[in-house]
PDB file of C-alpha atoms in Angstrom:
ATOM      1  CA  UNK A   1       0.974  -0.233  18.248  1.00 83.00           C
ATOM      2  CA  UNK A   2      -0.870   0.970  15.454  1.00 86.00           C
ATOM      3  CA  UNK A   3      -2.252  -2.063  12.882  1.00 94.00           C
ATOM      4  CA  UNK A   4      -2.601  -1.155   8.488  1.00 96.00           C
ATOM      5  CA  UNK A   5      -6.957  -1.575   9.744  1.00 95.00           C
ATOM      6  CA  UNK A   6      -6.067   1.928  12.112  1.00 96.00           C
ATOM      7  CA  UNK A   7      -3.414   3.734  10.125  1.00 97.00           C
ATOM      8  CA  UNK A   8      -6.042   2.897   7.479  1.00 98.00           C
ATOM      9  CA  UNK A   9      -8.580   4.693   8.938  1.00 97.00           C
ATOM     10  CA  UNK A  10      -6.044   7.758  10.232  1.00 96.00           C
ATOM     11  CA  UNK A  11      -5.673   8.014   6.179  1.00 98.00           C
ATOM     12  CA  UNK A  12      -9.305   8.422   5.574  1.00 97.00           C
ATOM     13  CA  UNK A  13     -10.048  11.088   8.270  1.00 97.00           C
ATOM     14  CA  UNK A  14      -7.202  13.454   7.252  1.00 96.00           C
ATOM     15  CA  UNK A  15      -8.323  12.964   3.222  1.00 97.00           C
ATOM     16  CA  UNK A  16     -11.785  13.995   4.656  1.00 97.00           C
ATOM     17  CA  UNK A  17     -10.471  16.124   7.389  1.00 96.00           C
ATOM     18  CA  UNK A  18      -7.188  18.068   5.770  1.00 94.00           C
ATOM     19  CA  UNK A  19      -4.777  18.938   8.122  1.00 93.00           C
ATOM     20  CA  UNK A  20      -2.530  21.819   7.093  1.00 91.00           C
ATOM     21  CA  UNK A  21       0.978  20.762   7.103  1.00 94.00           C
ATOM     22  CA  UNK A  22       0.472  17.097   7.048  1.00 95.00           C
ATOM     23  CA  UNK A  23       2.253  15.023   4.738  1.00 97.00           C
ATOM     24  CA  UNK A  24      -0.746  12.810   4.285  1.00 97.00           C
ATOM     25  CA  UNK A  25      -3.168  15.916   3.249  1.00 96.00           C
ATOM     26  CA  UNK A  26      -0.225  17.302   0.985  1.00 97.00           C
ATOM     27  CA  UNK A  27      -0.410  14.095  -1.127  1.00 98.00           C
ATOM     28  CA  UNK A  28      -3.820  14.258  -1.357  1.00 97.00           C
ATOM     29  CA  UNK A  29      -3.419  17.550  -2.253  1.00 96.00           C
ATOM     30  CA  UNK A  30      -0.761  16.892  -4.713  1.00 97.00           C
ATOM     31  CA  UNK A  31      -3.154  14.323  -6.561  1.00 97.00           C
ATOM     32  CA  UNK A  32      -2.690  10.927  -8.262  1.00 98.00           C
ATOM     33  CA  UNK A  33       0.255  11.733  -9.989  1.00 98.00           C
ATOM     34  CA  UNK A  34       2.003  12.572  -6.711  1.00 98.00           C
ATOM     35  CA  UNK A  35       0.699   9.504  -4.646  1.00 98.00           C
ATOM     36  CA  UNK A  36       1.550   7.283  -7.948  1.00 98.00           C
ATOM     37  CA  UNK A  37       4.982   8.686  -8.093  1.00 98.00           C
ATOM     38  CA  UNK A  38       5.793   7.999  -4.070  1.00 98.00           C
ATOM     39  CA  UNK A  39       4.202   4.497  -4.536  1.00 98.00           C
ATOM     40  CA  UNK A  40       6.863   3.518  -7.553  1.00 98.00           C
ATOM     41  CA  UNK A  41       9.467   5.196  -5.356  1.00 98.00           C
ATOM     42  CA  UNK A  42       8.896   3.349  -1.891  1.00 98.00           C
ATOM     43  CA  UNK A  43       8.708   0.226  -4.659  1.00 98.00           C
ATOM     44  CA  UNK A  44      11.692   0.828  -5.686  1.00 98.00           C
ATOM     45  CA  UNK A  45      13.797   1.572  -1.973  1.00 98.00           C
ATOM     46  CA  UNK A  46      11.941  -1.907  -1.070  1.00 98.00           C
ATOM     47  CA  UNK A  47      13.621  -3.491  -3.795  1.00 98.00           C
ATOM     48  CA  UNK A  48      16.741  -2.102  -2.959  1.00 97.00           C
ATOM     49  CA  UNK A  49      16.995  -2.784   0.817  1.00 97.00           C
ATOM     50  CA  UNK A  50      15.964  -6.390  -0.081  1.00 97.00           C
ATOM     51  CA  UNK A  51      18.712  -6.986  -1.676  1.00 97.00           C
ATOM     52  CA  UNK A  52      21.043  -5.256   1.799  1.00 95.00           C
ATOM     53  CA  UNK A  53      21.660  -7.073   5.002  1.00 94.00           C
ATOM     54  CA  UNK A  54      19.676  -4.551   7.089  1.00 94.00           C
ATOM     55  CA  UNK A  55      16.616  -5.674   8.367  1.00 97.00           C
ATOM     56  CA  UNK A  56      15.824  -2.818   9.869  1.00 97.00           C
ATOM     57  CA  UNK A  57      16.221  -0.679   7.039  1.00 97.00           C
ATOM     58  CA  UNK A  58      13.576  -3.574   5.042  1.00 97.00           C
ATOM     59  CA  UNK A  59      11.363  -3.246   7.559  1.00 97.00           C
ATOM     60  CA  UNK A  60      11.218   0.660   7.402  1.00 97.00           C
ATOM     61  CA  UNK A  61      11.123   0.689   3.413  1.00 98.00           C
ATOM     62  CA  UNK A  62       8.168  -1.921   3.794  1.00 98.00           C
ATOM     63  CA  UNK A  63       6.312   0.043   6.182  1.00 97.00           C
ATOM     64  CA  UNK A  64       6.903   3.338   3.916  1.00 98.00           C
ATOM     65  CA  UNK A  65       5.544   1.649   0.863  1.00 98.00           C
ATOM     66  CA  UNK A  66       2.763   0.247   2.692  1.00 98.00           C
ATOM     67  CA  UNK A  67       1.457   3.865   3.930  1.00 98.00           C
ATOM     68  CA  UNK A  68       1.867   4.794   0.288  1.00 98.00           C
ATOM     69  CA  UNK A  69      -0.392   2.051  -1.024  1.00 98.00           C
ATOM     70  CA  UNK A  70      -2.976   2.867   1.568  1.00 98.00           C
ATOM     71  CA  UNK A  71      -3.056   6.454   0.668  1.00 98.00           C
ATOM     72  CA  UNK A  72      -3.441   5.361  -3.207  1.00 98.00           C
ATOM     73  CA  UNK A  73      -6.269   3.056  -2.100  1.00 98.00           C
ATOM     74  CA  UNK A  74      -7.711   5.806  -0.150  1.00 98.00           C
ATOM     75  CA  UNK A  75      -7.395   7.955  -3.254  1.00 98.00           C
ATOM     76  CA  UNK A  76      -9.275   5.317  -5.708  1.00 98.00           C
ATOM     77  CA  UNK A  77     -11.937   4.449  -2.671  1.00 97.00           C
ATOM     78  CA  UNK A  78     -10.618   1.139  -2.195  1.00 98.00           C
ATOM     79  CA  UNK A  79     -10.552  -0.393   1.452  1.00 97.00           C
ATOM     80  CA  UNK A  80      -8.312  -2.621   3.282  1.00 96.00           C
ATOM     81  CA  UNK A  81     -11.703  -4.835   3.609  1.00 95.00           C
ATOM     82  CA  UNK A  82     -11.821  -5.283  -0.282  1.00 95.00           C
ATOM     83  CA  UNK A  83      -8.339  -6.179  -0.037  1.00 94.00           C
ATOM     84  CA  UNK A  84      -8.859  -8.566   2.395  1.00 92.00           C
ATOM     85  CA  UNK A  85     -12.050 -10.075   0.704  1.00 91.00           C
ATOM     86  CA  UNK A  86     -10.088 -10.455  -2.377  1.00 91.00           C
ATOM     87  CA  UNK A  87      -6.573 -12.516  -0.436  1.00 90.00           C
ATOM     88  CA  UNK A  88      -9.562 -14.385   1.215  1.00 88.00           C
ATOM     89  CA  UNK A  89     -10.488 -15.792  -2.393  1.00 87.00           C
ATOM     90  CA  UNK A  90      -7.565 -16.717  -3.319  1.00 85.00           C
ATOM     91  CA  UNK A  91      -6.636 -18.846  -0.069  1.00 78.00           C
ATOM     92  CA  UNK A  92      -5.146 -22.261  -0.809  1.00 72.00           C
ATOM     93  CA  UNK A  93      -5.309 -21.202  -4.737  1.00 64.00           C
ATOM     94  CA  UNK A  94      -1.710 -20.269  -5.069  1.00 57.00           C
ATOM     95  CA  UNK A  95      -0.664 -23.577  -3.052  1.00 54.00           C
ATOM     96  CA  UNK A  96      -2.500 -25.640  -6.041  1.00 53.00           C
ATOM     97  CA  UNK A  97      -0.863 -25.518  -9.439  1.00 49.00           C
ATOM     98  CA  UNK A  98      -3.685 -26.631 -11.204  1.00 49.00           C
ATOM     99  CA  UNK A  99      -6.409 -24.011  -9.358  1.00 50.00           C
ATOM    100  CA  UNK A 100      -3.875 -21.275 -10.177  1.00 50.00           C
ATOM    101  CA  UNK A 101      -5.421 -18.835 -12.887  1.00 55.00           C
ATOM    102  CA  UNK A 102      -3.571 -19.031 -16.070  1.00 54.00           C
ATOM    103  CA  UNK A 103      -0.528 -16.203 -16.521  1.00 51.00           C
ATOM    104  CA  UNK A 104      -0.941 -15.005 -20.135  1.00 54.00           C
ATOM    105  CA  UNK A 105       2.331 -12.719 -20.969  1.00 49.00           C
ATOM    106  CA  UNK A 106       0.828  -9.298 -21.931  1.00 46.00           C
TER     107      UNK A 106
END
């Protein structure tokens, strides 16, 4: 079973290693448009099977958007590291109202 730490990793070879006909080196092909616009899509099919019975089909929309996101962070030079590093901060924040940062509507 492959973890998000190997898939991860998968991601960064092919970007550095293109592999004709993959659908990871056509997106980084395609640019940041193309990754942004398969991101908000995936978002959206999330949403959408959240709302459905079908856990099965949640669990496939999750693990779509996921591989999105890494191939964005991939794309911006972000790792899964950083992203752990930065939930790591925040542990036992979010449990304590009055740690929480303060939400400011934009």
């Amino acid at each position: 079973m492959q973890d998000i730490d190997e898939l991860y990793q998968l991601i960064l070879n092919r970007k550095a290693n293109p592999k004709e006909g993959s659908y990871t080196d056509y997106l980084f092909t395609k640019g940041l448009d193309k990754i942004l616009k398969k991101v908000g899509e995936e978002s959206t099919e999330v949403i959408v099977a959240a709302k459905n019975d079908s856990d099965d089909e949640f669990i496939y929309e999750v693990a779509d958007l996921t591989y999105h996101v890494l191939v964005l962070m991939a794309n911006r030079g972000i790792s899964v590291d950083q992203i752990k590093r930065e939930l790591a901060e925040r542990e036992g924040l979010m449990s304590k109202t009055k740690e929480r940062r303060d939400i400011q509507d934009l």
